Short mmCIF file of C-alpha atoms in Angstrom, two decimals:
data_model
loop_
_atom_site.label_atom_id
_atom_site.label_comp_id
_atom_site.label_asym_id
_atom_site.label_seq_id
_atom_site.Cartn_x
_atom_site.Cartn_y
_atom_site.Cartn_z
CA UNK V 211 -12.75 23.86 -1.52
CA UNK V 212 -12.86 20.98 -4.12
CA UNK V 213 -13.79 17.68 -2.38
CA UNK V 214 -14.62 14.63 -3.34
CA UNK V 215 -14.98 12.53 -0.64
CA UNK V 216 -15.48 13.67 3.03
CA UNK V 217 -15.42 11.35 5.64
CA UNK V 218 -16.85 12.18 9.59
CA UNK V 219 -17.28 9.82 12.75
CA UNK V 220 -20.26 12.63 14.01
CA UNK V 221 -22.64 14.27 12.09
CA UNK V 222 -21.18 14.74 9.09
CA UNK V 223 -22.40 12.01 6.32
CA UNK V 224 -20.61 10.87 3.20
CA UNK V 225 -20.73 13.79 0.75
CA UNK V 226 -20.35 12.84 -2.66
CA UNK V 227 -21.29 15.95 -4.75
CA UNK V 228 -18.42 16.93 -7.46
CA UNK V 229 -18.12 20.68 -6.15
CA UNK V 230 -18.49 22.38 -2.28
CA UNK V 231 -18.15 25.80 -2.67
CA UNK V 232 -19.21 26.36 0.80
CA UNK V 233 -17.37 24.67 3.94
CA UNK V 234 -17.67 24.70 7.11
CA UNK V 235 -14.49 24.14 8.80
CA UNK V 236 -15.89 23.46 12.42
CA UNK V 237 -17.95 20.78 11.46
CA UNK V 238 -14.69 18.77 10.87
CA UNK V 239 -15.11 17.79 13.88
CA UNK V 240 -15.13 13.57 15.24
CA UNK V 241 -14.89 11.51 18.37
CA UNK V 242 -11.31 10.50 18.34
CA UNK V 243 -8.30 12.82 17.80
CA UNK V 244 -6.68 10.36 15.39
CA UNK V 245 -9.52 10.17 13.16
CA UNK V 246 -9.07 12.44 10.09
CA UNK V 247 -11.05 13.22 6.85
CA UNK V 248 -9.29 10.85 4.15
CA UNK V 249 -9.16 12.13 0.27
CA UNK V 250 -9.46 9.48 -2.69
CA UNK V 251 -5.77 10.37 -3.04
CA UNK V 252 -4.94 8.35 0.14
CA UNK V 253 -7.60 6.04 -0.39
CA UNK V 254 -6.28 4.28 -3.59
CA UNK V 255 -4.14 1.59 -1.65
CA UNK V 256 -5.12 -2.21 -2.49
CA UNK V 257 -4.02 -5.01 -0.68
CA UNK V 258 -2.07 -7.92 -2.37
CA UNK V 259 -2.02 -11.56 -1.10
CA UNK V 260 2.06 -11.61 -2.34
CA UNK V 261 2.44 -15.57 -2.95
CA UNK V 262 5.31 -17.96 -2.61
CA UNK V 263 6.57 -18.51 -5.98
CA UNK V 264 8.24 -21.83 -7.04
CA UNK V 265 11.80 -21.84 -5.62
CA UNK V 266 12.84 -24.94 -8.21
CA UNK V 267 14.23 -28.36 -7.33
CA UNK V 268 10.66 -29.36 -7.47
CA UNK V 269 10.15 -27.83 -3.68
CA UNK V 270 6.29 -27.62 -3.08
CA UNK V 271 6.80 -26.26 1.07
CA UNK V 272 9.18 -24.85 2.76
CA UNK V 273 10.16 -23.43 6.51
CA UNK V 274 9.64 -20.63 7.83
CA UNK V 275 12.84 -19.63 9.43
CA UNK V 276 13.61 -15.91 9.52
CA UNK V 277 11.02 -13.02 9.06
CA UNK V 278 12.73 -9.52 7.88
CA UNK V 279 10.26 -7.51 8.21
CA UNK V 280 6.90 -6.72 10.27
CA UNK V 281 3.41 -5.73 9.66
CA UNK V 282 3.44 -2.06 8.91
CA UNK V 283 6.82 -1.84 7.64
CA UNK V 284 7.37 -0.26 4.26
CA UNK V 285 8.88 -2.34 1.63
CA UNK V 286 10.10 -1.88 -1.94
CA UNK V 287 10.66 -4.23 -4.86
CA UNK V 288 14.38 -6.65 -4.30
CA UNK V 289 13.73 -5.99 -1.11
CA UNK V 290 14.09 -8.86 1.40
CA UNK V 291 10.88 -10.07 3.39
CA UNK V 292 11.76 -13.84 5.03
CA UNK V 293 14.37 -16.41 4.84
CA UNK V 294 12.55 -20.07 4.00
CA UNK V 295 14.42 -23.68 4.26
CA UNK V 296 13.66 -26.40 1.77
CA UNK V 297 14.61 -29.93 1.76
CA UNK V 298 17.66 -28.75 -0.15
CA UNK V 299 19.13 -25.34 0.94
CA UNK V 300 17.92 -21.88 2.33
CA UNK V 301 16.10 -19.27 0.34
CA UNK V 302 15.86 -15.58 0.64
CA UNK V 303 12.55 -14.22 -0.34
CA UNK V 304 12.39 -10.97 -1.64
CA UNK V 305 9.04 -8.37 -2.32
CA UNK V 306 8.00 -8.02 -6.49
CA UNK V 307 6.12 -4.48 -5.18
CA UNK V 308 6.39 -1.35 -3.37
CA UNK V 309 4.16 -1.07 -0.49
CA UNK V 310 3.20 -1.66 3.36
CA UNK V 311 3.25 -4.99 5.08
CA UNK V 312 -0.35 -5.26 6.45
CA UNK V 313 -0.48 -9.30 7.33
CA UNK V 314 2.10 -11.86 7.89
CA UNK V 315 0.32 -15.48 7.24
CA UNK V 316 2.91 -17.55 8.87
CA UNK V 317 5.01 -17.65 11.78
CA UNK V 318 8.08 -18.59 12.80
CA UNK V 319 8.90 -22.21 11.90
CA UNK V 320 5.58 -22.96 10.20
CA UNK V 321 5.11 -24.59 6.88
CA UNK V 322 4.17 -22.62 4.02
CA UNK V 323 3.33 -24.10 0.57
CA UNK V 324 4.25 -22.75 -2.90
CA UNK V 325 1.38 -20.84 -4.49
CA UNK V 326 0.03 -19.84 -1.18
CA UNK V 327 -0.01 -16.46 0.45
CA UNK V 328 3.13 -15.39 2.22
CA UNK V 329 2.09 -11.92 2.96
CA UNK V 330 -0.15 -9.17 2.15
CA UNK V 331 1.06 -5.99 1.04
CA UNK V 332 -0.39 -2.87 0.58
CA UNK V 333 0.22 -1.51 -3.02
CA UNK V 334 -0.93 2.24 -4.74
CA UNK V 335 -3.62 0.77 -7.38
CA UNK V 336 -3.13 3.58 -9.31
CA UNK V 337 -0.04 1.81 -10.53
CA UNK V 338 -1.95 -1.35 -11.35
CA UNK V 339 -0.08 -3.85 -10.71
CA UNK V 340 -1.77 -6.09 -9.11
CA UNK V 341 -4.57 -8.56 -10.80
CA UNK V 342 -8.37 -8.30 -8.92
CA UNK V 343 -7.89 -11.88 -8.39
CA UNK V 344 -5.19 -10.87 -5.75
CA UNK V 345 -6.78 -7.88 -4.30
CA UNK V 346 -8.14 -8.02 -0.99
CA UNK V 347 -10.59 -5.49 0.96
CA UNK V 348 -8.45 -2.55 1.81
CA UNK V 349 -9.01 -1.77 5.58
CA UNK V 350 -9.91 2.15 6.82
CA UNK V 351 -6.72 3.91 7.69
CA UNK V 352 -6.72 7.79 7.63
CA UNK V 353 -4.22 9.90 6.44
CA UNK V 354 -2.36 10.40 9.86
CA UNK V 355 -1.94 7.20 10.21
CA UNK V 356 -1.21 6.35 6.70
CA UNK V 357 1.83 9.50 6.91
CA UNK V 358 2.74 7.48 10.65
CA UNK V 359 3.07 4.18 9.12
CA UNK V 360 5.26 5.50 6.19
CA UNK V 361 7.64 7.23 8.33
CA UNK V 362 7.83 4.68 11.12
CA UNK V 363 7.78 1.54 8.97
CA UNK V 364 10.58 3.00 6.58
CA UNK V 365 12.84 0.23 5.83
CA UNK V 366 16.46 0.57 4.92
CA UNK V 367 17.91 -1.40 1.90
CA UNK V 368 20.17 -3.97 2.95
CA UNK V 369 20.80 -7.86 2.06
CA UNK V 370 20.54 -10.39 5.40
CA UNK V 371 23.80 -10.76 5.72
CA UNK V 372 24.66 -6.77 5.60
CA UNK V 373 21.78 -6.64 8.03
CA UNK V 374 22.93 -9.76 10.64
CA UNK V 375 26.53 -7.84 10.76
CA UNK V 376 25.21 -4.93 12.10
CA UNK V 377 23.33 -6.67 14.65
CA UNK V 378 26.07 -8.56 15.60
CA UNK V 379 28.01 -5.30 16.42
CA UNK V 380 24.75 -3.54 17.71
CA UNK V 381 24.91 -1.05 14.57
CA UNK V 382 21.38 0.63 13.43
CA UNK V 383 20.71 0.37 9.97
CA UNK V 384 19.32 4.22 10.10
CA UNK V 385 22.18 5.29 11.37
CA UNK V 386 24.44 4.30 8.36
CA UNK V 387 24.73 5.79 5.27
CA UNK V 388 24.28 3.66 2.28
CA UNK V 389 26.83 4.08 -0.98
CA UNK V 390 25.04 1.11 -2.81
CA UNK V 391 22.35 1.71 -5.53
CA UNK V 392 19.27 3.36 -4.22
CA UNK V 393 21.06 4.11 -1.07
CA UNK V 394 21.43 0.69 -0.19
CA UNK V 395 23.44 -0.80 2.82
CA UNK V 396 26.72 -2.39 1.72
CA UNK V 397 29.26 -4.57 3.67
CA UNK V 398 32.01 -1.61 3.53
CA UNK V 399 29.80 0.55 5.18
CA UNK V 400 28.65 -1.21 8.29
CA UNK V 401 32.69 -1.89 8.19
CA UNK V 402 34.05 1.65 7.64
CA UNK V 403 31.03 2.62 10.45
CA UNK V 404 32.58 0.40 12.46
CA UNK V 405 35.86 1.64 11.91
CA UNK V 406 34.65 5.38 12.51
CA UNK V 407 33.18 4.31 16.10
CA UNK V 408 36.36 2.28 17.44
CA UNK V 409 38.86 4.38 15.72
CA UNK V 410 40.40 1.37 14.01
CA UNK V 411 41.86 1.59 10.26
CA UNK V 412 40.11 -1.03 7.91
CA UNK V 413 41.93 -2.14 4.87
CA UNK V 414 40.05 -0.70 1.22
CA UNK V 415 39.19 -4.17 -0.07
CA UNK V 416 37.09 -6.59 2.01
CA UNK V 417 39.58 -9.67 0.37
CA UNK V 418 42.05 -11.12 2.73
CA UNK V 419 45.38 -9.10 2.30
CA UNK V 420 48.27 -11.20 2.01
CA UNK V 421 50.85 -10.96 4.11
CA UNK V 422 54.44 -12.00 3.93
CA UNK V 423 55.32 -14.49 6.46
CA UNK V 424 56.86 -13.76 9.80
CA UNK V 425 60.40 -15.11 10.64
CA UNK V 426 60.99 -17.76 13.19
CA UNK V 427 61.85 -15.59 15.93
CA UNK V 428 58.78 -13.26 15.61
CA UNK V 429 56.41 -16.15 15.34
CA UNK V 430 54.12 -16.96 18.41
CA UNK V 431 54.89 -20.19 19.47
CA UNK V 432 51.46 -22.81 19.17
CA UNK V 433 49.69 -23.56 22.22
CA UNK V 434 50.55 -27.51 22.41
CA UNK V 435 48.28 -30.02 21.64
CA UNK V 436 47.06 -32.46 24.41
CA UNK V 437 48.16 -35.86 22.75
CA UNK V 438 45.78 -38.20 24.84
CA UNK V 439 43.05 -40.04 23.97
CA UNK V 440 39.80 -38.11 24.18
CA UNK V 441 37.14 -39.79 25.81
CA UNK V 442 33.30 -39.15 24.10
CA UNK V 443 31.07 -38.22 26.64
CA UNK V 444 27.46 -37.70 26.13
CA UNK V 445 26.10 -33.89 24.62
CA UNK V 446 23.53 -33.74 27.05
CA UNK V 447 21.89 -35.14 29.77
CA UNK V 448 19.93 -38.73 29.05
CA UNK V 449 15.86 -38.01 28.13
CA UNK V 450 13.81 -39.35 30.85
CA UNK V 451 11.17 -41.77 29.95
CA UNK V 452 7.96 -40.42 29.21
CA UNK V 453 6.14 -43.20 28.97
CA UNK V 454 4.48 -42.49 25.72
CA UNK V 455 5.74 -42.34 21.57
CA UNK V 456 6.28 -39.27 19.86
CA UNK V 457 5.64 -39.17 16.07
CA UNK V 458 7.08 -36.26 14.32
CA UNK V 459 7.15 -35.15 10.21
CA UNK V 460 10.16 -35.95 8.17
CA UNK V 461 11.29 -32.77 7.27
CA UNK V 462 14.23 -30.00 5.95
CA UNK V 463 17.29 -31.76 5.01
CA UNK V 464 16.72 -35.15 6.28
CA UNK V 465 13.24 -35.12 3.82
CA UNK V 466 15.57 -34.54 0.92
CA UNK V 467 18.04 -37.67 2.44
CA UNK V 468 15.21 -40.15 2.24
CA UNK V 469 14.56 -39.24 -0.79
CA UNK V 470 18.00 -39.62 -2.64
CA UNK V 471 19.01 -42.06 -0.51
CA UNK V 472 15.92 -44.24 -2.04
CA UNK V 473 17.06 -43.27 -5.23
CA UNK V 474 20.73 -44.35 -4.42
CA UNK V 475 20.07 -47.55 -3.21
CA UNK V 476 18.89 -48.15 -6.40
CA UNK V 477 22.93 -48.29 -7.92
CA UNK V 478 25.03 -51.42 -7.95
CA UNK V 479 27.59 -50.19 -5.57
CA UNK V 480 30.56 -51.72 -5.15
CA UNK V 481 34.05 -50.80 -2.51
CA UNK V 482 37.00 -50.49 -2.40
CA UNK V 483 39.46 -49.63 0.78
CA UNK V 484 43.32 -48.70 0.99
CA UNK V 485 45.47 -46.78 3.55
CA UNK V 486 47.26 -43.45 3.16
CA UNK V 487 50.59 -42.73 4.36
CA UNK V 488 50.21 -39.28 5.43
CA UNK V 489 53.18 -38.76 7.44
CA UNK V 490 54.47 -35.99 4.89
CA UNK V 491 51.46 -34.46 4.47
CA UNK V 492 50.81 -33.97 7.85
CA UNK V 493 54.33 -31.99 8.08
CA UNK V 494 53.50 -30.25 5.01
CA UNK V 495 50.31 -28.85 6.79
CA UNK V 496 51.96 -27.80 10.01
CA UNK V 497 54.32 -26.04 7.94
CA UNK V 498 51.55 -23.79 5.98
CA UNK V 499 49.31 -23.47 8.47
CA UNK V 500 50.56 -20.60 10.46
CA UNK V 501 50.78 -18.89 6.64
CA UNK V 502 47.29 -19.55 6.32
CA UNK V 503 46.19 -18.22 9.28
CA UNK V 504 47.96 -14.80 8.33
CA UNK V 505 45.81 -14.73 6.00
CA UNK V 506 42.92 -15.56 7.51
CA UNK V 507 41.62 -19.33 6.48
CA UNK V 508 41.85 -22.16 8.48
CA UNK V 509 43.31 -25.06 6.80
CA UNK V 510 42.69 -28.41 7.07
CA UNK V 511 43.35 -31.89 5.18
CA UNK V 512 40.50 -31.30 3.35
CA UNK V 513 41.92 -28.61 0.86
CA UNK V 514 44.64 -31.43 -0.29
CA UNK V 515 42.37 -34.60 -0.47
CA UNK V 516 40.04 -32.18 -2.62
CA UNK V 517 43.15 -31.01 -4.84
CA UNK V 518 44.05 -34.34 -5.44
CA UNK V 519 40.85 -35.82 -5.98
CA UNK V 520 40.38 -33.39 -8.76
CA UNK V 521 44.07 -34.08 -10.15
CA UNK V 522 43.31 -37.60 -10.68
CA UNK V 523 40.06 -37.00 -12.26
CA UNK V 524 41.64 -35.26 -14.82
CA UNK V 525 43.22 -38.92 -15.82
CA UNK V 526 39.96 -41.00 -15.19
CA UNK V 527 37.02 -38.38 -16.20
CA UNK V 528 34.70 -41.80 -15.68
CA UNK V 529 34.76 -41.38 -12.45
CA UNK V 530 33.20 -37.54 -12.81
CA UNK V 531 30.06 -38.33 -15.07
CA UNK V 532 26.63 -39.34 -14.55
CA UNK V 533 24.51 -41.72 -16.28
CA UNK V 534 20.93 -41.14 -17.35
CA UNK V 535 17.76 -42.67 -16.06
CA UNK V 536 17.96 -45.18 -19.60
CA UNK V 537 21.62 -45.98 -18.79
CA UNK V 538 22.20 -45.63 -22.49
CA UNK V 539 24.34 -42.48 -21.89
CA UNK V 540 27.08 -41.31 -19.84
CA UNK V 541 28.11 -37.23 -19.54
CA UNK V 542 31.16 -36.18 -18.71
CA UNK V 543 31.43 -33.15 -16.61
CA UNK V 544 33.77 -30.60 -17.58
CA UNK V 545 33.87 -29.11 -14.39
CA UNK V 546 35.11 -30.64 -10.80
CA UNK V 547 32.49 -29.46 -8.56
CA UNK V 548 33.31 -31.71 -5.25
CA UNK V 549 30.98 -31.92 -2.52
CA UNK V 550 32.13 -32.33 1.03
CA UNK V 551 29.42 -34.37 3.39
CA UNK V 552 28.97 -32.07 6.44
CA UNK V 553 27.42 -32.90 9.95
CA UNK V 554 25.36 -30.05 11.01
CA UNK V 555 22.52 -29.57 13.31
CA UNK V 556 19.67 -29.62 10.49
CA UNK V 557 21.62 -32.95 9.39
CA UNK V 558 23.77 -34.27 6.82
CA UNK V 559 24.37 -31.59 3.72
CA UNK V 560 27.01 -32.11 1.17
CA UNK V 561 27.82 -28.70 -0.56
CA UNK V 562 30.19 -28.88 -3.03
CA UNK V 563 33.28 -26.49 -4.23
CA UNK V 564 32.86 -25.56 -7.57
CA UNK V 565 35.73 -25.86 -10.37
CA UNK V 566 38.02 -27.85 -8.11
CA UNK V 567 40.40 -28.04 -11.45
CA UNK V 568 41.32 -24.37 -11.81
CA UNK V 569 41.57 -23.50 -8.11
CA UNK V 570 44.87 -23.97 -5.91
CA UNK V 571 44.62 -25.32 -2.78
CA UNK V 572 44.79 -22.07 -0.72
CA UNK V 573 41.70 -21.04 -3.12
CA UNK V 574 39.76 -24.70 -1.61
CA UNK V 575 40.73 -24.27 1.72
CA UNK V 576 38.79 -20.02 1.50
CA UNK V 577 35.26 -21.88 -0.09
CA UNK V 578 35.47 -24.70 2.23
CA UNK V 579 35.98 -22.32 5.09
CA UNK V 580 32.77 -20.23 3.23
CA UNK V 581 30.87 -23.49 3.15
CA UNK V 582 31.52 -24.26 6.99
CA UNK V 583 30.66 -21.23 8.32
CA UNK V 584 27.24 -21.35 6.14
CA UNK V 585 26.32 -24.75 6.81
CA UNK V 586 26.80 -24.45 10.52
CA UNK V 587 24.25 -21.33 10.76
CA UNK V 588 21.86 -23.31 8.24
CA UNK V 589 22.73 -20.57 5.87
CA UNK V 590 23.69 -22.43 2.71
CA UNK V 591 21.97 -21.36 -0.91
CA UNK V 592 20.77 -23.49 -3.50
CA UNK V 593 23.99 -23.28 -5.81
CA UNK V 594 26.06 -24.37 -2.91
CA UNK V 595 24.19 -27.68 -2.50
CA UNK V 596 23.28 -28.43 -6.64
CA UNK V 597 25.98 -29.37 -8.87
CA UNK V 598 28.29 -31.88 -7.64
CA UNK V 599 29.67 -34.15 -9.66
CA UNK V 600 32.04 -36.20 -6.76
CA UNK V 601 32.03 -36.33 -3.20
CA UNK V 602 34.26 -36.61 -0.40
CA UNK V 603 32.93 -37.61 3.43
CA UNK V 604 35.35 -37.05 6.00
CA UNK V 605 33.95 -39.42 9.11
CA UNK V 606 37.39 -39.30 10.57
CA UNK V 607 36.61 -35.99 11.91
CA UNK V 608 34.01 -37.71 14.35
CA UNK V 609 35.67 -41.25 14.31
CA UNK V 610 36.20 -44.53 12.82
CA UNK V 611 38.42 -45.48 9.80
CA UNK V 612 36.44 -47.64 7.77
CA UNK V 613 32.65 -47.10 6.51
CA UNK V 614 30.49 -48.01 3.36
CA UNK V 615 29.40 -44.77 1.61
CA UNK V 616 26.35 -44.39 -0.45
CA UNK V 617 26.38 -42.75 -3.69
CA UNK V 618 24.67 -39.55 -4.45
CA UNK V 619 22.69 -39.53 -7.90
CA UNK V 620 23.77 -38.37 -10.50
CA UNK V 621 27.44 -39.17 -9.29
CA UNK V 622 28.65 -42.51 -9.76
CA UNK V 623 31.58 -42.50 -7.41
CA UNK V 624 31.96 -41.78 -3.58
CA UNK V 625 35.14 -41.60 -1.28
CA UNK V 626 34.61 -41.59 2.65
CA UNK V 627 37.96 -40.84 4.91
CA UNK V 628 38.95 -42.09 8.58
CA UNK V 629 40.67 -40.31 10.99
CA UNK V 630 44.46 -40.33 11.00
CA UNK V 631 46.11 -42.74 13.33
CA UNK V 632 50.02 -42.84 14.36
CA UNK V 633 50.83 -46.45 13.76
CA UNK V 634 54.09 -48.67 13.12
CA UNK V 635 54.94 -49.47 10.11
CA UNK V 636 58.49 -50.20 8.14
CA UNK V 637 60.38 -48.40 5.89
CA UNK V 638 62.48 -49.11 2.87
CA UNK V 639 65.49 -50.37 4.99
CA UNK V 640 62.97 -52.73 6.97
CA UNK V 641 63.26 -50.23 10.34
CA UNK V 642 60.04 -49.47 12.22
CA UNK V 643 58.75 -45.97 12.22
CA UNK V 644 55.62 -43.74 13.30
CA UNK V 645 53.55 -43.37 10.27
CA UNK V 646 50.50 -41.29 10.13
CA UNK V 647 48.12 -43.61 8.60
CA UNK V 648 44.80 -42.82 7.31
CA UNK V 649 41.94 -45.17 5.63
CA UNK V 650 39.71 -44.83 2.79
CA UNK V 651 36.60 -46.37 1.51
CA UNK V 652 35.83 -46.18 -2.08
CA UNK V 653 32.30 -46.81 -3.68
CA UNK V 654 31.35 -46.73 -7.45
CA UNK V 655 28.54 -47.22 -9.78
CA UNK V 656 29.20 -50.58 -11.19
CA UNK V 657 27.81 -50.27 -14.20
CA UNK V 658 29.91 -47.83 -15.62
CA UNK V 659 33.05 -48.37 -13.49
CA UNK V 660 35.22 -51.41 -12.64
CA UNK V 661 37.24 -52.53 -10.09
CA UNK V 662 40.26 -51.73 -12.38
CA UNK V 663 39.74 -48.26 -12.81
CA UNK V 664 38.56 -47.50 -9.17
CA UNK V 665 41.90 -48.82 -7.93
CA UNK V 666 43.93 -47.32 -10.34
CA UNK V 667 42.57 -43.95 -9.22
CA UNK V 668 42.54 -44.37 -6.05
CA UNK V 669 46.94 -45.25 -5.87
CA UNK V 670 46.81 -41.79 -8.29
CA UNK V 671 45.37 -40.04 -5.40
CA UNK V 672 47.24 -41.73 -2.40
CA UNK V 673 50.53 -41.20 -4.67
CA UNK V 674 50.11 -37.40 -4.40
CA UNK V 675 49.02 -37.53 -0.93
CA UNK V 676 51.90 -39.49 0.52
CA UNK V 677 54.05 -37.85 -1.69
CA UNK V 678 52.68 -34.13 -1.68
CA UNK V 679 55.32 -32.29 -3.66
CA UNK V 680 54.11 -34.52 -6.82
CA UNK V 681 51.36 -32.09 -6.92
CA UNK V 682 53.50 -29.26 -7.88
CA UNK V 683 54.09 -30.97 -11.38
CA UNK V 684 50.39 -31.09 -12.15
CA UNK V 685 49.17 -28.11 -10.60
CA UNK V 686 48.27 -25.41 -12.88
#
């Protein structure tokens, strides 16, 4: 028997000679049934104190939101570990090494700082990768456990998103059988798993399928809409008085709103307000609304102010630059990335839909949907929130028809919308009608942008809005 190391809890000592010829297998005997000689092959592991990296944007900590794994779970490189939220968006973390999680060193919702220790992992150091300024003490495990730990902790390969739809079904990972690289988890197999267990037939491609749409008489009638004023009432029930002040840290995405905020308030802003006749627009909707539901998006106003915000870019570009810190140049974006000022439970986030000017409205009205459903479960990524070059904020979804909105640097123009009213108003024979009239409240960098060229885009935008079918001319 060729040892090199021999381990024993009783009377056996550490044996270090190069050769036994001789062995005595009885004397492998110890204390504890779980305790088992351990070779140098097993022994080799080193423990690596797996840092945060920089994330960008100039994020130095970060929130702990999500852990995907545990401690004595198997990992392998790409692999995801924990989801973290910045100031500006949410961030996947995945492992650079193949090994076993042996410490978490945060919990859920704690701050952890770039450059600090996220986890340790357990690495084989005969494949030196890690630096001995990383290494930690490698704790005693024997084989049997080591072999337990591998089987047990075996993790399947799977992004969070693959991995929250099977939870949300109540699908085990091990249970599915991965057709991505490495055996990895894709989105078509928790689907066509799915489809084996309920017996239902799942179309090849995960896109939308479009379908033609019904006739009148098939249609299902829309439940009608209850036309009377909604009363706010209160979300919950009123605090009680404690009797003492509560200080608590400025964090997530309200951090990252003091901070550009300060840096707004540094623009000359100046307004500018109109009204919007959207009484065709609103027919138009109703119209292709039930076709956009066969296809599965929800659509909204949104999709159309976008659209033609973009269309009469096109004609002022001005109004989609930036100007540097020097104000001595202006850059003009090629691209219409519009953000769309969201109210969601972390706070106010304005992601932005990229290339406004090469998408149709149907193709808005899918990322906006995207963005919604993202931003509501906090799940938004760094490219959704970066970018913009002009924004849209839609208060009329929560109320009120006027407001002042503050620019985000490095835009230089804002527009905020109020909700649609049904007012009188006359028409070109001087009779009164019901108009569906809507507000808006420009704001602009004054320094690069007058009062001219503000209101010249903004009757551009309200001309294709009141008069939707204009946009078919410029649409491309």
């Amino acid at each position: 028997v060729c040892i090199h190391r021999v381990r024993s809890c009783s009377s056996i000592r550490f044996i270090k000679s190069k050769y036994v010829c001789v062995f005595d297998k009885s004397a492998l005997k110890f204390s504890h049934q779980q305790r088992l000689f351990r070779t140098s092959a097993v022994s080799c592991g080193q423990i690596v104190q797996f840092k945060l990296s920089d994330i960008g944007e100039g994020i130095t900590e970060v929130t702990v939101k999500e852990w995907y794994i545990k401690e004595g779970d198997s990992v392998s490189q790409f692999d995801s570990i924990c989801e973290v939220q910045s100031d500006k968006a949410s961030v996947t973390i995945t492992s650079r090494y193949d090994g076993i999680i042996r410490k978490l060193h945060y919990s859920i919702d704690d701050i952890a700082f770039v450059g600090k220790p996220l986890v340790d992992i357990e690495i084989d150091a005969s494949k030196g990768v890690a630096s001995e300024e990383d290494v930690v003490e490698t704790p005693p495990m024997s084989h049997e456990e080591h072999t337990h730990q591998e089987i047990k902790g075996h993790k399947t390969l799977a992004t969070p998103a693959v991995r929250r739809l099977a939870m949300e079904n109540n699908i085990k990972l091990s249970e599915v059988v991965g057709t991505g690289k490495d055996n990895r988890i894709l989105k078509e197999d928790i689907l066509n798993y799915l489809a084996k267990q309920t017996g239902a037939i799942l179309p090849p491609s995960p896109k939308a399928e479009i379908v033609p749409p019904q006739r009148r008489a098939e249609a299902v009638p829309a439940a009608p809409k209850d036309k009377a004023r909604k009363i706010p009432v209160p979300v919950s029930r009123p605090i009680a008085f404690a009797g003492k002040d509560k200080t608590e840290p400025v964090t997530g995405f309200q951090k990252a709103m003091v901070k550009t905020m300060s840096a707004a308030l540094k623009i000359p802003h100046f307004g500018y307000s109109d009204e919007i006749d959207l009484t065709q627009l609103v027919q138009l909707r109703e119209e292709l609304k039930p076709l956009a539901e066969i296809r599965g998006v929800k659509l909204s106003f949104m999709p159309f102010f976008i659209k033609a915000a973009s269309l009469g870019l096109l004609q002022y570009p001005i109004l989609n630059a930036s100007l540097d810190e020097n104000c001595q140049n202006v850059a003009y974006k090629a691209s219409h990335n519009i953000g769309v000022a969201m109210d969601t439970e972390q706070g106010l986030i304005v992601p932005n839909v990229k290339n406004v000017q090469v998408c149709s409205v149907f193709d808005i009205a899918v990322e906006l949907n995207r963005l919604q459903s993202l931003g509501s479960a906090g799940q938004l990524g760094t490219n959704d929130l970066t970018g913009g070059t002009f924004t849209l904020s839609n208060i009329g979804t929560i109320g009120g028809t006027y407001a002042k909105p503050v620019i985000l640097p490095p835009e230089v123009a804002i527009g905020a919308l109020g909700k649609i009213q049904v007012l009188p108003r006359f028409n070109s024979k001087g009779e009164v009608f019901k108009a569906q009239i809507m507000n808006v409240s420009w704001s602009a960098d004054h320094r690069i942008i007058d009062g001219a060229t503000m209101a010249r885009f903004s009757n551009l935008w309200k001309s294709y809005l009141e008069n939707p079918a204009s946009m078919l001319l410029d649409l491309k």
